[in-house]
Short mmCIF file of C-alpha atoms in Angstrom, two decimals:
data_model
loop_
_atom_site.label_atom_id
_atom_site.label_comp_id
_atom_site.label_asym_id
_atom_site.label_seq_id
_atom_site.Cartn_x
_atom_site.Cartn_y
_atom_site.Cartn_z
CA UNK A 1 17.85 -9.58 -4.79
CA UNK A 2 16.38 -12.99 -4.41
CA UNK A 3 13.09 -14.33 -6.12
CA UNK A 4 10.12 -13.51 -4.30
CA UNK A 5 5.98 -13.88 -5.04
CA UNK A 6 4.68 -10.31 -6.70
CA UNK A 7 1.45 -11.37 -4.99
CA UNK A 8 1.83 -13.10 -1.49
CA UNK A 9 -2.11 -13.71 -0.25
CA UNK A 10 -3.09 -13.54 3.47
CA UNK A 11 -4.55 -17.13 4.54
CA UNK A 12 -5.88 -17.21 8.26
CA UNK A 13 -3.96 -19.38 10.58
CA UNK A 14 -6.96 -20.52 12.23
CA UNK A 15 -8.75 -21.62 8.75
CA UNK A 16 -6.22 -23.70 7.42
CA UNK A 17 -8.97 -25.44 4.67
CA UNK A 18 -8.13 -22.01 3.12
CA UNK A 19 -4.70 -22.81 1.67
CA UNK A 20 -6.14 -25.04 -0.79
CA UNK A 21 -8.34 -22.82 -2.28
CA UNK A 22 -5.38 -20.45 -1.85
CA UNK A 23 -2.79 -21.92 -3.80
CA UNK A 24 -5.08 -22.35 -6.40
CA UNK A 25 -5.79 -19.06 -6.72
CA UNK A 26 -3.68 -16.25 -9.06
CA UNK A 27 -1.50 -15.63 -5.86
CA UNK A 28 2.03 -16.71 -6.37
CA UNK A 29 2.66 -17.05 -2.23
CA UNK A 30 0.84 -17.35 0.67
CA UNK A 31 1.26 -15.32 3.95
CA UNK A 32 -0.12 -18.06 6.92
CA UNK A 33 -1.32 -15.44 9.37
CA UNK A 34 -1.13 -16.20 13.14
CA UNK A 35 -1.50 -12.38 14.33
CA UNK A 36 -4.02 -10.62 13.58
CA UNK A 37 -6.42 -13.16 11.48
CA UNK A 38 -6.64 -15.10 14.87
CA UNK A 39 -8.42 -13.69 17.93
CA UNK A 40 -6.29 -14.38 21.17
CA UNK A 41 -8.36 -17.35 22.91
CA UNK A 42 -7.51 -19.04 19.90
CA UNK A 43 -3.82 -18.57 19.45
CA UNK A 44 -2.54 -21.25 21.30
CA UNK A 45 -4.60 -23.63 18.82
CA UNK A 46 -4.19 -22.23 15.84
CA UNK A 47 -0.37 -23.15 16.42
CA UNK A 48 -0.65 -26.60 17.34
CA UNK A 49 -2.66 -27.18 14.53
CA UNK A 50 -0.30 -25.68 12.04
CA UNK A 51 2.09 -27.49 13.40
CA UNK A 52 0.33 -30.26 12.34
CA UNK A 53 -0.63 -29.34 8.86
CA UNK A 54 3.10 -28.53 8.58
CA UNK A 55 4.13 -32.23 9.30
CA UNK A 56 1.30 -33.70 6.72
CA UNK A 57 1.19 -31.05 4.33
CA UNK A 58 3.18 -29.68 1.60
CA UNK A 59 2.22 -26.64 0.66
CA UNK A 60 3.36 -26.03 -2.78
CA UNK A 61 3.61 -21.88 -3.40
CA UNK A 62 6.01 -20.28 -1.64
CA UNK A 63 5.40 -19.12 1.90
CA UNK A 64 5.79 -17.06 4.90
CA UNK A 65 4.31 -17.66 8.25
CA UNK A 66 3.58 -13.76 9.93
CA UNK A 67 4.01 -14.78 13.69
CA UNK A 68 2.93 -12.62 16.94
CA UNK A 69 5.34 -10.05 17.98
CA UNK A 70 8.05 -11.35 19.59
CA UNK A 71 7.67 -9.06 22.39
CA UNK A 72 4.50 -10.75 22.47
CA UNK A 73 3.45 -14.13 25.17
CA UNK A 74 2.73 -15.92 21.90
CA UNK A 75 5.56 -14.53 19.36
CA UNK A 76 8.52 -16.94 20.60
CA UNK A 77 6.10 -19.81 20.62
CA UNK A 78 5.33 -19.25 17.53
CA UNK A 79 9.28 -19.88 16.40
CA UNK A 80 8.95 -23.78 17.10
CA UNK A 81 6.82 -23.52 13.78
CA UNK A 82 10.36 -23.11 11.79
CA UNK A 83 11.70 -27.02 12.68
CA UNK A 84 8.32 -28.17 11.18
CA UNK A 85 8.62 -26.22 7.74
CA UNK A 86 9.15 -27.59 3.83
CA UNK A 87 11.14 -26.36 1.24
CA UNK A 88 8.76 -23.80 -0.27
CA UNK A 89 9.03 -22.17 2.99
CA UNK A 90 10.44 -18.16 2.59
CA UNK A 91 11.03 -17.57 6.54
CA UNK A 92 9.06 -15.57 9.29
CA UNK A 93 6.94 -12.54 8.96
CA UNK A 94 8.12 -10.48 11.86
CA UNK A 95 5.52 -7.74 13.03
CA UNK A 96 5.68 -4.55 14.88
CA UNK A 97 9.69 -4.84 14.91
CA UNK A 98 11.15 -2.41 16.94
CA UNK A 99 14.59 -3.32 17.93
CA UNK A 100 16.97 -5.64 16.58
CA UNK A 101 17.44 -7.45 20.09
CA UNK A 102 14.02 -8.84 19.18
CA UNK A 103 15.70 -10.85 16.16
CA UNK A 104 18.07 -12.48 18.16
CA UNK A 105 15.34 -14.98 19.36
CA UNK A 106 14.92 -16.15 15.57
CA UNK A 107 17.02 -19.43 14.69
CA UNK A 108 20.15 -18.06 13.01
CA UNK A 109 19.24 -20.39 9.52
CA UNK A 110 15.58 -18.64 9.23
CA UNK A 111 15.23 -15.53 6.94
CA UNK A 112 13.47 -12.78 7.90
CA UNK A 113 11.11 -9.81 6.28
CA UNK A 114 10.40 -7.07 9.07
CA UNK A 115 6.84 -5.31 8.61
CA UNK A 116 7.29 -1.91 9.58
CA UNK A 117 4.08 -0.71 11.33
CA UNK A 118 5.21 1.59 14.08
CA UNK A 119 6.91 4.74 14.04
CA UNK A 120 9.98 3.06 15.66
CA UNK A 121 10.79 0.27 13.35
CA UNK A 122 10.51 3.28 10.61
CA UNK A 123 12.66 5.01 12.24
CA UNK A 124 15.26 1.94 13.12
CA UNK A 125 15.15 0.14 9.78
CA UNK A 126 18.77 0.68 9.14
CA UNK A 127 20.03 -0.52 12.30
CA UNK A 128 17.28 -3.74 11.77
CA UNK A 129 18.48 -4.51 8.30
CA UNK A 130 22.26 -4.78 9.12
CA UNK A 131 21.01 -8.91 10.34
CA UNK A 132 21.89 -11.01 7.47
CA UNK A 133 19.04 -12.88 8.19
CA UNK A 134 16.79 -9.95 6.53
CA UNK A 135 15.71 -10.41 3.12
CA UNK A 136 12.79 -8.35 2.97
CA UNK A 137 10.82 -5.50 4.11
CA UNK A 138 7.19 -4.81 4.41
CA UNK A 139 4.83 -1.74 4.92
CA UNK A 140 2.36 -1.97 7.41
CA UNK A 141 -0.03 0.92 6.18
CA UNK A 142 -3.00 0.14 8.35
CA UNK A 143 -1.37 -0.27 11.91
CA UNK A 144 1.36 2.40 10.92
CA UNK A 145 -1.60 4.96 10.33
CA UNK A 146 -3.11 3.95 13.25
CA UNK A 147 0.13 5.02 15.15
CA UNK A 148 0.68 8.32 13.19
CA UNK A 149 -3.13 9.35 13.38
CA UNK A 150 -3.38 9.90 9.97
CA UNK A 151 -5.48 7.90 7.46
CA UNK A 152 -4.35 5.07 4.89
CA UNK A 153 -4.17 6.81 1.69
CA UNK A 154 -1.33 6.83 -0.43
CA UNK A 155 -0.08 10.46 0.14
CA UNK A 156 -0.36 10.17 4.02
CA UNK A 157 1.93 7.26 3.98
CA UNK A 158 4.06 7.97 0.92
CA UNK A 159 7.30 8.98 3.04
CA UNK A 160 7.05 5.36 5.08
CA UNK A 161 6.95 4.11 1.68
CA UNK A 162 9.93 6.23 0.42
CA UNK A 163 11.66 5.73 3.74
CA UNK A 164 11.36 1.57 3.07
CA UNK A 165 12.44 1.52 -0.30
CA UNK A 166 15.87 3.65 0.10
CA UNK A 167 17.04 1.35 3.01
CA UNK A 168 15.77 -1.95 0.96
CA UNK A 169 18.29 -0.50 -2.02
CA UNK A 170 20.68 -0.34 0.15
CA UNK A 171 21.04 -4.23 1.10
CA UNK A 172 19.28 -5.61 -2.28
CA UNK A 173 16.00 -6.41 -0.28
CA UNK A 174 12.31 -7.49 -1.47
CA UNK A 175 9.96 -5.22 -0.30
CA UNK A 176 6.13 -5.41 0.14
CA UNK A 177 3.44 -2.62 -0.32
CA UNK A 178 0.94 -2.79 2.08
CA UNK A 179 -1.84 -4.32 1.03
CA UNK A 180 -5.34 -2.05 -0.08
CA UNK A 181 -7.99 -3.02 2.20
CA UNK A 182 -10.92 -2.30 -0.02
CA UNK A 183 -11.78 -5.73 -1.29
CA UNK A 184 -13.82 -5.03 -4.27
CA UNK A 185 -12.43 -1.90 -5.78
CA UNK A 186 -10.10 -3.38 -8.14
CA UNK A 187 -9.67 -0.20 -9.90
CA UNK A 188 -8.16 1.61 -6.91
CA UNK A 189 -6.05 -1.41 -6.73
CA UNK A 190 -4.39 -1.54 -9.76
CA UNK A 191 -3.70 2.49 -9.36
CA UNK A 192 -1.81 1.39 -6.02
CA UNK A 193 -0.16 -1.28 -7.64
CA UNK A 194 1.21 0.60 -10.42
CA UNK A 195 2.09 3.55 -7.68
CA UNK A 196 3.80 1.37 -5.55
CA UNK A 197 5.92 -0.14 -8.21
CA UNK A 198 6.79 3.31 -10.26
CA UNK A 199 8.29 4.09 -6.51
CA UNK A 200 10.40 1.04 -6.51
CA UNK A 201 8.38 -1.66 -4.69
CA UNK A 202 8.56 -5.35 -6.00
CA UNK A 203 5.46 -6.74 -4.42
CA UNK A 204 1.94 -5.95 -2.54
CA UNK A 205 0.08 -8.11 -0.08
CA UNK A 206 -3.37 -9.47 -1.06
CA UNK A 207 -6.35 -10.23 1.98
CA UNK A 208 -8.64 -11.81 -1.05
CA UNK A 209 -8.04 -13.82 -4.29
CA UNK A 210 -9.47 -11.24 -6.11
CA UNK A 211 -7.06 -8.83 -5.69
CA UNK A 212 -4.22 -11.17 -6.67
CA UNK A 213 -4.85 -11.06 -10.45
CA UNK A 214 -4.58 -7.66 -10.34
CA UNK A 215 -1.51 -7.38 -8.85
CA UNK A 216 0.27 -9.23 -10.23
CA UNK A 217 -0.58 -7.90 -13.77
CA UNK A 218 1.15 -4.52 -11.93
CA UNK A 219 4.22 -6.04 -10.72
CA UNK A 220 5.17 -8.53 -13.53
CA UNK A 221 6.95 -7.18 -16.50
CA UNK A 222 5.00 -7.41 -19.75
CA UNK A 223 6.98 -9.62 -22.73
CA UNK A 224 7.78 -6.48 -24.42
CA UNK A 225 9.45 -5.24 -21.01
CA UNK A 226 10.96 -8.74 -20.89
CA UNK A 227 12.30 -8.56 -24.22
CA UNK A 228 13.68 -5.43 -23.46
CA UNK A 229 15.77 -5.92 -20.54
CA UNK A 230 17.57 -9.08 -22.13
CA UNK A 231 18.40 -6.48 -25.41
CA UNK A 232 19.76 -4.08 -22.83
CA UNK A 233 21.68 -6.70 -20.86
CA UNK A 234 23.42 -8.31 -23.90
CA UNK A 235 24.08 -5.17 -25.58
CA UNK A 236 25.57 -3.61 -22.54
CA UNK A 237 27.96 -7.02 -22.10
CA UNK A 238 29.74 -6.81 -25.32
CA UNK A 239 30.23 -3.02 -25.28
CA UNK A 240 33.37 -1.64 -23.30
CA UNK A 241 31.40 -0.57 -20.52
CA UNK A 242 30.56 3.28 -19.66
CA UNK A 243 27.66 4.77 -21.98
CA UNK A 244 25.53 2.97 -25.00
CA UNK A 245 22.51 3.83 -27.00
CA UNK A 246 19.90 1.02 -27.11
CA UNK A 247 17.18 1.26 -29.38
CA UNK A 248 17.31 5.39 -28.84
CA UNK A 249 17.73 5.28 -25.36
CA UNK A 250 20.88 5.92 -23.10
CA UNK A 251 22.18 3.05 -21.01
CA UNK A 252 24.58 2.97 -18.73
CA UNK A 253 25.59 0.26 -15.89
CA UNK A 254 22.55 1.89 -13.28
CA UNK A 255 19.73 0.88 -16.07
CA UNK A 256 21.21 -2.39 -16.53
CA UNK A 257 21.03 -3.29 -12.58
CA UNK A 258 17.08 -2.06 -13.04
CA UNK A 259 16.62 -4.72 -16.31
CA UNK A 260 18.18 -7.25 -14.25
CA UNK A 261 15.84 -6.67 -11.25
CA UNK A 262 13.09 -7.23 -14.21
CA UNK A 263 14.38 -10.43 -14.77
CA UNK A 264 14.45 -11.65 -11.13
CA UNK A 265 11.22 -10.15 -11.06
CA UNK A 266 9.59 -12.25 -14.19
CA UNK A 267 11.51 -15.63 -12.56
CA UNK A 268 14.02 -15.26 -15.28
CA UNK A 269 17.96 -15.44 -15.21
CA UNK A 270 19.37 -11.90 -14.70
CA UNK A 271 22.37 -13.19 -17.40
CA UNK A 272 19.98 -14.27 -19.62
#
């Protein structure tokens, strides 16, 4: 698993003043947003002036850029964007992915996170993630309910959820929560948060800087969780493999892949 933001915050690709305020925010990543944040008659402009920013800016929190869909008049324009990118820069948000013939117009060195939103690409995530490119997967909760007919909450969507997180073990891949579109009901929030991780997810989108606090006090292991994992990993090292009792608790070579996902998770060396 590679290291990804917890917290990756939505910024408007048509208000591009936002990703200062953004990356000083408690978001650790920034999702530039050139679908749905910007209304059609604007598309066109929205990506010439990123285009620029790109060339005079460094943005300085890791990033994604969430392009149109590539079966889309604007999705493969939106591509050129990837020649114009810095090193912070994570790869391309794909939406609405259906079939992997859509992935073959991506540049071979750009990774990828798919954000399943449609009954297909739920269905056709393990054909989707065999592209090496993939390092992630998202859940697109609002357009996915849309699709089904049902509403957002957690129990309508909970097998999409399920579904994403056994093909993401599978491959080793990040995967993103969708995000929980009531701004300023941080409680509710934090209850998602903690849901979505106790299920195995690693991150969940934010649309405000409010949200990203909370979030990533969900997602990030504590220092006693820290602490933890490094006991289990070094004990676990010097034993002869199988079956070991740490502090009470049985460990074998499964819970020691899960403390070194903690790591990655906190930033940390998984040998450490």
């Amino acid at each position: 698993m590679i290291s990804f933001p917890v917290c990756p915050l939505f910024v408007p690709g048509n208000k591009l003043d936002w990703i200062e305020k953004a990356e000083s925010s408690d978001a650790d990543g920034l999702i530039i947003d050139l679908e749905d944040s910007v209304p059609a008659k604007e598309k066109s402009t929205a990506r010439k002036e990123l285009d620029d920013f790109l060339i005079s800016t460094i943005i300085n929190k890791p990033y994604l850029i969430r392009i149109n869909p590539l079966t889309s008049e604007d999705g493969p324009k939106d591509l050129y964007l990837a020649k114009k990118t810095n090193d912070n820069f994570l790869g391309f948000l794909i939406p609405k992915i259906e079939s992997s013939t859509e992935l073959s117009l991506i540049p071979e060195s750009i990774n990828i996170v798919l954000l399943i939103e449609t009954p297909s690409s739920l269905q056709n995530i393990s054909l989707l993630i065999e592209d090496r490119r993939v390092i992630g997967l998202a859940l697109g909760g609002v357009d996915l309910a849309a699709e089904l007919g049902s509403d957002t909450s957690w129990d309508s969507l909970l097998t999409a959820r399920s579904t994403i997180i056994l093909q993401a073990s599978k491959y080793g891949l990040f995967t993103i929560d969708s995000p929980y579109i009531q701004i300023d009901n941080l409680i509710r929030l934090e209850e998602e948060s903690l849901r979505a991780k106790a299920i195995g997810f690693n991150s969940k989108f934010a649309i405000h800087p409010r949200q990203a606090a909370v979030i990533k006090n969900s997602f990030l292991p504590s220092e006693n969780e820290i602490q933890e994992a490094k006991k289990i990993i070094k004990a676990f090292s010097i034993s002869e493999g199988g079956a070991i009792s740490v502090d009470g608790k049985m460990i074998d070579e499964a819970v020691v892949r899960l403390m070194k996902k903690r790591l990655i998770l906190a930033g940390l060396d998984q040998n450490s």
